[in-house]
Short mmCIF file of N, CA and C in Angstrom, two decimals:
data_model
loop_
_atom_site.label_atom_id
_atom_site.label_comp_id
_atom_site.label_asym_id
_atom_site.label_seq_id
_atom_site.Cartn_x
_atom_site.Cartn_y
_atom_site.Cartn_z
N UNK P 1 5.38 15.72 64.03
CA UNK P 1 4.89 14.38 63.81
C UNK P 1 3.39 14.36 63.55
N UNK P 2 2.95 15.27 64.10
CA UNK P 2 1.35 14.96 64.08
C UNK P 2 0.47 15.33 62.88
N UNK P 3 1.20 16.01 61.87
CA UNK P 3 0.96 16.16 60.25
C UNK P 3 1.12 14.51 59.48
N UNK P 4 1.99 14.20 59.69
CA UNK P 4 3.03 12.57 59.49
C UNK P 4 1.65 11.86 60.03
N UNK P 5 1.80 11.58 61.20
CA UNK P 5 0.23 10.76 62.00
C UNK P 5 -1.28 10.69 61.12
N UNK P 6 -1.71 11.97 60.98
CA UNK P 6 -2.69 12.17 60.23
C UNK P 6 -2.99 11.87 58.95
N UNK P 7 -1.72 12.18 58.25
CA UNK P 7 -1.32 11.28 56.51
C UNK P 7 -1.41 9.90 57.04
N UNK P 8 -0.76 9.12 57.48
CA UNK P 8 -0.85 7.91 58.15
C UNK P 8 -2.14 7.29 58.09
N UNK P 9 -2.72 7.69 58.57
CA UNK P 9 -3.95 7.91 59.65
C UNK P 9 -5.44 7.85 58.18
N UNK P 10 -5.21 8.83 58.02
CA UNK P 10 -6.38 9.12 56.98
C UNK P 10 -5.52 9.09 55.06
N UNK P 11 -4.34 9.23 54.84
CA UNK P 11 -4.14 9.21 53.71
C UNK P 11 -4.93 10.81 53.08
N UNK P 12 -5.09 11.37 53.68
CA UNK P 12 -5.19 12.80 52.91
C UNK P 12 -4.44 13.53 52.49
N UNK P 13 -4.81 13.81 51.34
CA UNK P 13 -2.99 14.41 50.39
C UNK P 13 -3.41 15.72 51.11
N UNK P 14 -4.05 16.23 51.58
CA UNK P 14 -4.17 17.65 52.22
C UNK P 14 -2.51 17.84 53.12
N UNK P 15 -2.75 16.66 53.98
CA UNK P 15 -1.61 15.98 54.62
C UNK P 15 -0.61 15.74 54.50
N UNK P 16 -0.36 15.39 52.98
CA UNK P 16 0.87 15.42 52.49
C UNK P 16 1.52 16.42 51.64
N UNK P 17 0.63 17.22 51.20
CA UNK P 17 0.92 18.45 50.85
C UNK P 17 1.73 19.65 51.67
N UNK P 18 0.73 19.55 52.99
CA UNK P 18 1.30 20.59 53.52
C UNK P 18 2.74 19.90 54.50
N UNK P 19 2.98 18.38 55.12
CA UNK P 19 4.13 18.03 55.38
C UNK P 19 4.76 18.69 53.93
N UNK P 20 5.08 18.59 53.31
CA UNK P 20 6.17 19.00 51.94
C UNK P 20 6.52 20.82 51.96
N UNK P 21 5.32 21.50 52.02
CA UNK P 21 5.07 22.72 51.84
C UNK P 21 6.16 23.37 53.04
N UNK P 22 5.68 22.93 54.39
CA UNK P 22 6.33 23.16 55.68
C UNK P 22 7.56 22.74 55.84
N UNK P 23 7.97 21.71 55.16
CA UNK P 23 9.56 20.86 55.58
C UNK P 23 10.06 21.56 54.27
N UNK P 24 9.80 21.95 53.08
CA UNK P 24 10.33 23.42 51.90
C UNK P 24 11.35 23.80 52.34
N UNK P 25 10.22 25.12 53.15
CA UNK P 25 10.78 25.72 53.53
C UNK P 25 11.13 25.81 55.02
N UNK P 26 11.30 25.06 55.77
CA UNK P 26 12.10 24.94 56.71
C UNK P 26 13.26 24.79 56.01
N UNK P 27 13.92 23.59 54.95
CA UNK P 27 15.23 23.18 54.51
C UNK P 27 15.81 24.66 54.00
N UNK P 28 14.98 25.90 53.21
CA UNK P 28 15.43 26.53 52.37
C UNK P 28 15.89 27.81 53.94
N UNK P 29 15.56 27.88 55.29
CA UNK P 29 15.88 28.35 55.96
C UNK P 29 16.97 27.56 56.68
N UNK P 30 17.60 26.58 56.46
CA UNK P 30 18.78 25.85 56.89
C UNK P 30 19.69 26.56 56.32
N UNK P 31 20.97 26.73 57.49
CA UNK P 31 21.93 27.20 57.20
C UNK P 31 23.49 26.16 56.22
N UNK P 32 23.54 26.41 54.94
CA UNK P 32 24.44 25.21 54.00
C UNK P 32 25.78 25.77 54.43
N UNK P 33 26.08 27.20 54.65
CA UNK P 33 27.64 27.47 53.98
C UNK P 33 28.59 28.08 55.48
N UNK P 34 27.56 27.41 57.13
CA UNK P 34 28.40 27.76 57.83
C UNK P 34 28.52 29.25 58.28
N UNK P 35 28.12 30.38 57.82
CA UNK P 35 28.59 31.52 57.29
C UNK P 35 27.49 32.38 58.97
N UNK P 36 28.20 32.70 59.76
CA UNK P 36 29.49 33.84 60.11
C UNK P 36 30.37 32.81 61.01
N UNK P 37 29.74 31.49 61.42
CA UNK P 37 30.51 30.74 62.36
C UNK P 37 30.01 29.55 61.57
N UNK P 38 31.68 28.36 61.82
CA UNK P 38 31.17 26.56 61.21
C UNK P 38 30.16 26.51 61.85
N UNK P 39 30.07 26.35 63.37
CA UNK P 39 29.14 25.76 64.00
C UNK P 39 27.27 26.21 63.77
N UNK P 40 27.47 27.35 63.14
CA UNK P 40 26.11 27.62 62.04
C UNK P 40 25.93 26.74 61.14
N UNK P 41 26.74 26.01 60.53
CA UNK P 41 26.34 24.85 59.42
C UNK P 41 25.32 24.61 60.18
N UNK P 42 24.37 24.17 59.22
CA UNK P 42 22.89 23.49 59.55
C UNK P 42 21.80 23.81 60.59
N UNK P 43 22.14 25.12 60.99
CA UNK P 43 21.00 25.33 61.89
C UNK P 43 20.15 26.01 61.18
N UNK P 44 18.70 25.98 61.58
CA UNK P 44 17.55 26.68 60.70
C UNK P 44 17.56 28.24 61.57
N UNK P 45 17.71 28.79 60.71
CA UNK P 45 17.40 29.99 61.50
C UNK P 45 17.60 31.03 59.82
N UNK P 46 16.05 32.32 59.99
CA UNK P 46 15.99 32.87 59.25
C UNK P 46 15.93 34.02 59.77
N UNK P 47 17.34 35.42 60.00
CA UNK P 47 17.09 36.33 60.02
C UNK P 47 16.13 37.33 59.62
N UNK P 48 15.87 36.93 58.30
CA UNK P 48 14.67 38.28 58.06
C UNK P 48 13.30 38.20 58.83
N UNK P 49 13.28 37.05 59.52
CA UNK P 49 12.08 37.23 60.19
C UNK P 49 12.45 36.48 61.70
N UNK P 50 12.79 37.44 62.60
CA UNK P 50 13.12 37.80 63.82
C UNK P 50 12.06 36.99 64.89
N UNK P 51 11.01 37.41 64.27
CA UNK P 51 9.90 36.67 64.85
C UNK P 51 9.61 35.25 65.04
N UNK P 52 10.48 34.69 64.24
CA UNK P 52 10.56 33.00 64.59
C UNK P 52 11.63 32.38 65.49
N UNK P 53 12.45 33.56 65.92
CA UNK P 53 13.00 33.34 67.13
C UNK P 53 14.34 33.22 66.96
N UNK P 54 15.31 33.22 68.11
CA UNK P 54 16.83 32.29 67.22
C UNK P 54 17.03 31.52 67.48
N UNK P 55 18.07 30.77 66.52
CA UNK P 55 17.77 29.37 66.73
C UNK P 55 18.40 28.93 68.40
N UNK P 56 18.27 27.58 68.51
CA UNK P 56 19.02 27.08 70.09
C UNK P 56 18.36 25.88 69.81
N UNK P 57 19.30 24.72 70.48
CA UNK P 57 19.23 23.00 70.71
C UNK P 57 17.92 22.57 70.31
N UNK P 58 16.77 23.43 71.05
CA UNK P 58 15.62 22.64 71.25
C UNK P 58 14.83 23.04 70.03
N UNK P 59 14.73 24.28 69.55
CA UNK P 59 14.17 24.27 68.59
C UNK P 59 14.66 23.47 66.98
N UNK P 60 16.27 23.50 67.16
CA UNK P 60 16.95 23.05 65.99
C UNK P 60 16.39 20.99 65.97
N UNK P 61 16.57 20.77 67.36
CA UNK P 61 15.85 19.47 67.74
C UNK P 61 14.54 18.77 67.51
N UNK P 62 13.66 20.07 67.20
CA UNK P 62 11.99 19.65 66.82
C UNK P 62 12.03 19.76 65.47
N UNK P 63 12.50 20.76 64.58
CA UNK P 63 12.72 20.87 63.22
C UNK P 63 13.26 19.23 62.70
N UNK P 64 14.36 19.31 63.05
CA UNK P 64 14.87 17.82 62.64
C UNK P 64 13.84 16.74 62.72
N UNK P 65 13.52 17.02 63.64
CA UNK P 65 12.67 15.62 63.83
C UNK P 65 11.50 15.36 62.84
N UNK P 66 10.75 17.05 62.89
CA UNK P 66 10.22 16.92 61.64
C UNK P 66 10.55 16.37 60.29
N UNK P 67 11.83 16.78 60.04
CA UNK P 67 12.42 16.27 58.70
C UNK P 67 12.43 14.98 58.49
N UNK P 68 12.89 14.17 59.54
CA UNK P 68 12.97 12.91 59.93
C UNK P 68 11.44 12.26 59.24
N UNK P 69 10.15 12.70 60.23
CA UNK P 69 9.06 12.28 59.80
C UNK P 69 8.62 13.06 58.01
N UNK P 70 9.14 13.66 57.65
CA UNK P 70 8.86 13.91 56.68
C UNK P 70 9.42 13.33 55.13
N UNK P 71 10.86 13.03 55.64
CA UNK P 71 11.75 12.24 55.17
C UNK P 71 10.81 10.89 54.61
N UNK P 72 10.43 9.97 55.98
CA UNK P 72 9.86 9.10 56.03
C UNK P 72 8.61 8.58 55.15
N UNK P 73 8.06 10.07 55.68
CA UNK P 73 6.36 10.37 54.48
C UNK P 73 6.70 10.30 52.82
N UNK P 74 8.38 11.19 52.76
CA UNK P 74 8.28 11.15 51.42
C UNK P 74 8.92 9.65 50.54
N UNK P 75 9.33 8.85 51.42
CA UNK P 75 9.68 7.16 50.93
C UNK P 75 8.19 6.91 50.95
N UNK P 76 7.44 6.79 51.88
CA UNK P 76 6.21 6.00 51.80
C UNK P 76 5.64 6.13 50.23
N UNK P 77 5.52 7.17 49.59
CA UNK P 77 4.84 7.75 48.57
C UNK P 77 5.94 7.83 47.39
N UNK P 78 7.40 7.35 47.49
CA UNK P 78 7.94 7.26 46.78
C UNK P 78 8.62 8.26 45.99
N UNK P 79 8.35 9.74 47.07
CA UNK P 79 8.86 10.95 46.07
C UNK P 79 10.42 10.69 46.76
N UNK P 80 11.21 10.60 45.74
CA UNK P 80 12.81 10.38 45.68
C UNK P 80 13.43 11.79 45.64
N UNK P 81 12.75 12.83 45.08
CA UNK P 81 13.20 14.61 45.18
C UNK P 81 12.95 14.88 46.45
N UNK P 82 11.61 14.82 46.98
CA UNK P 82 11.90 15.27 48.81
C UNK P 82 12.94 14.21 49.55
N UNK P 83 12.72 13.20 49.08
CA UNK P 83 13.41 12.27 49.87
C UNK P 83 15.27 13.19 50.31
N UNK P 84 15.88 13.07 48.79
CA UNK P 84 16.89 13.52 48.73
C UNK P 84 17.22 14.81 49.25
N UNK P 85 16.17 15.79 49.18
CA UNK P 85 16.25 17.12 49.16
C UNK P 85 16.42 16.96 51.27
N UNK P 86 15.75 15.99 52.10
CA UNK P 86 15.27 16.48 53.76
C UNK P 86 16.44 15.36 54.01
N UNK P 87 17.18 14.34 53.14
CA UNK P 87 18.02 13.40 53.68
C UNK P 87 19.55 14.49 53.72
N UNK P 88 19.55 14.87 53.03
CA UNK P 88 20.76 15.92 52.77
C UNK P 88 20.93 17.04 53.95
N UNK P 89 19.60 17.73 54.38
CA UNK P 89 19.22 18.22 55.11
C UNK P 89 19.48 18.06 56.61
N UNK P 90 19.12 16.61 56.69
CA UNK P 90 19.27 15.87 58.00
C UNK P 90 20.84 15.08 58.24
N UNK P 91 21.70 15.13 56.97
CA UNK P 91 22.62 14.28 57.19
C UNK P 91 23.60 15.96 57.44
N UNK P 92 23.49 17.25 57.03
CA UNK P 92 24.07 18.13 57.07
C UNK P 92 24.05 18.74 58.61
N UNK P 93 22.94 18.65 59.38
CA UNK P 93 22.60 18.88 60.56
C UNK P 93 23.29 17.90 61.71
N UNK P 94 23.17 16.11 61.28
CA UNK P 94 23.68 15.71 62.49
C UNK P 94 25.27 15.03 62.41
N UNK P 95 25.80 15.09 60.97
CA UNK P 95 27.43 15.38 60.96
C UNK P 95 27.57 16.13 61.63
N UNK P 96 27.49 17.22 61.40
CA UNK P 96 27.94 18.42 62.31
C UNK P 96 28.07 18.56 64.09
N UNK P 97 26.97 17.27 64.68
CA UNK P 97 26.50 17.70 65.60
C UNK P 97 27.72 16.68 66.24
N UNK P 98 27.76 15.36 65.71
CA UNK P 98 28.76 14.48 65.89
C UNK P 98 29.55 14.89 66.34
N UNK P 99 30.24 15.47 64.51
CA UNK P 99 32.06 16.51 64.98
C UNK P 99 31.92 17.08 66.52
N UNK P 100 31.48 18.10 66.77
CA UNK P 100 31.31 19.15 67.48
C UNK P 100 31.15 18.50 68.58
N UNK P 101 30.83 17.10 69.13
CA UNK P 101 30.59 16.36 70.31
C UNK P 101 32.09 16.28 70.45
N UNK P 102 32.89 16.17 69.56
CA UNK P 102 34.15 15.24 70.25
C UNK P 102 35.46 16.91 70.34
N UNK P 103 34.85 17.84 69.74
CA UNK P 103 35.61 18.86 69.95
C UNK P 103 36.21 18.89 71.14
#
């Protein structure tokens, strides 16, 4: 949020640049095809780099939220490609989370 705040805040495309740059590639590390388990649909998690941890609730929980505020940033400014690109993103993440509640 506090990238989101600062665009807000001051209107610096510095700000809105890098919300876009960061929420990228977070989406392009979202998991689309499910693949070795369903319940992988939509979690961010990027094996080749070990170092960002694996995924679990809380981290998959702050990501989103980001998207959420980023989502948001990209209506304010009218870009309809991020828009679509972090709504898809976010609607792929909390279907899933739904289903899986009533399992």
């Amino acid at each position: 949020m506090s990238l989101a705040r600062l665009y807000y805040l001051t209107g610096d495309e510095r700000y809105l640049k890098a919300i876009f740059i960061l929420n990228d590639e977070l989406v392009k590390m979202q998991n689309k095809d499910g693949y070795p388990y369903i319940d992988y649909l939509g979690r961010f998690y990027d094996p080749t780099h070990p170092e960002y941890g694996v995924p679990f609730s809380g981290s998959t929980s702050v990501y989103l939220e980001g998207l959420i505020y980023a989502y948001e940033v990209a209506q304010l400014v009218n870009d309809t490609e991020h828009q679509e690109e972090y709504r898809e993103a976010i609607i792929l993440k909390k279907s899933l989370n739904i289903v899986f509640r009533y399992l």
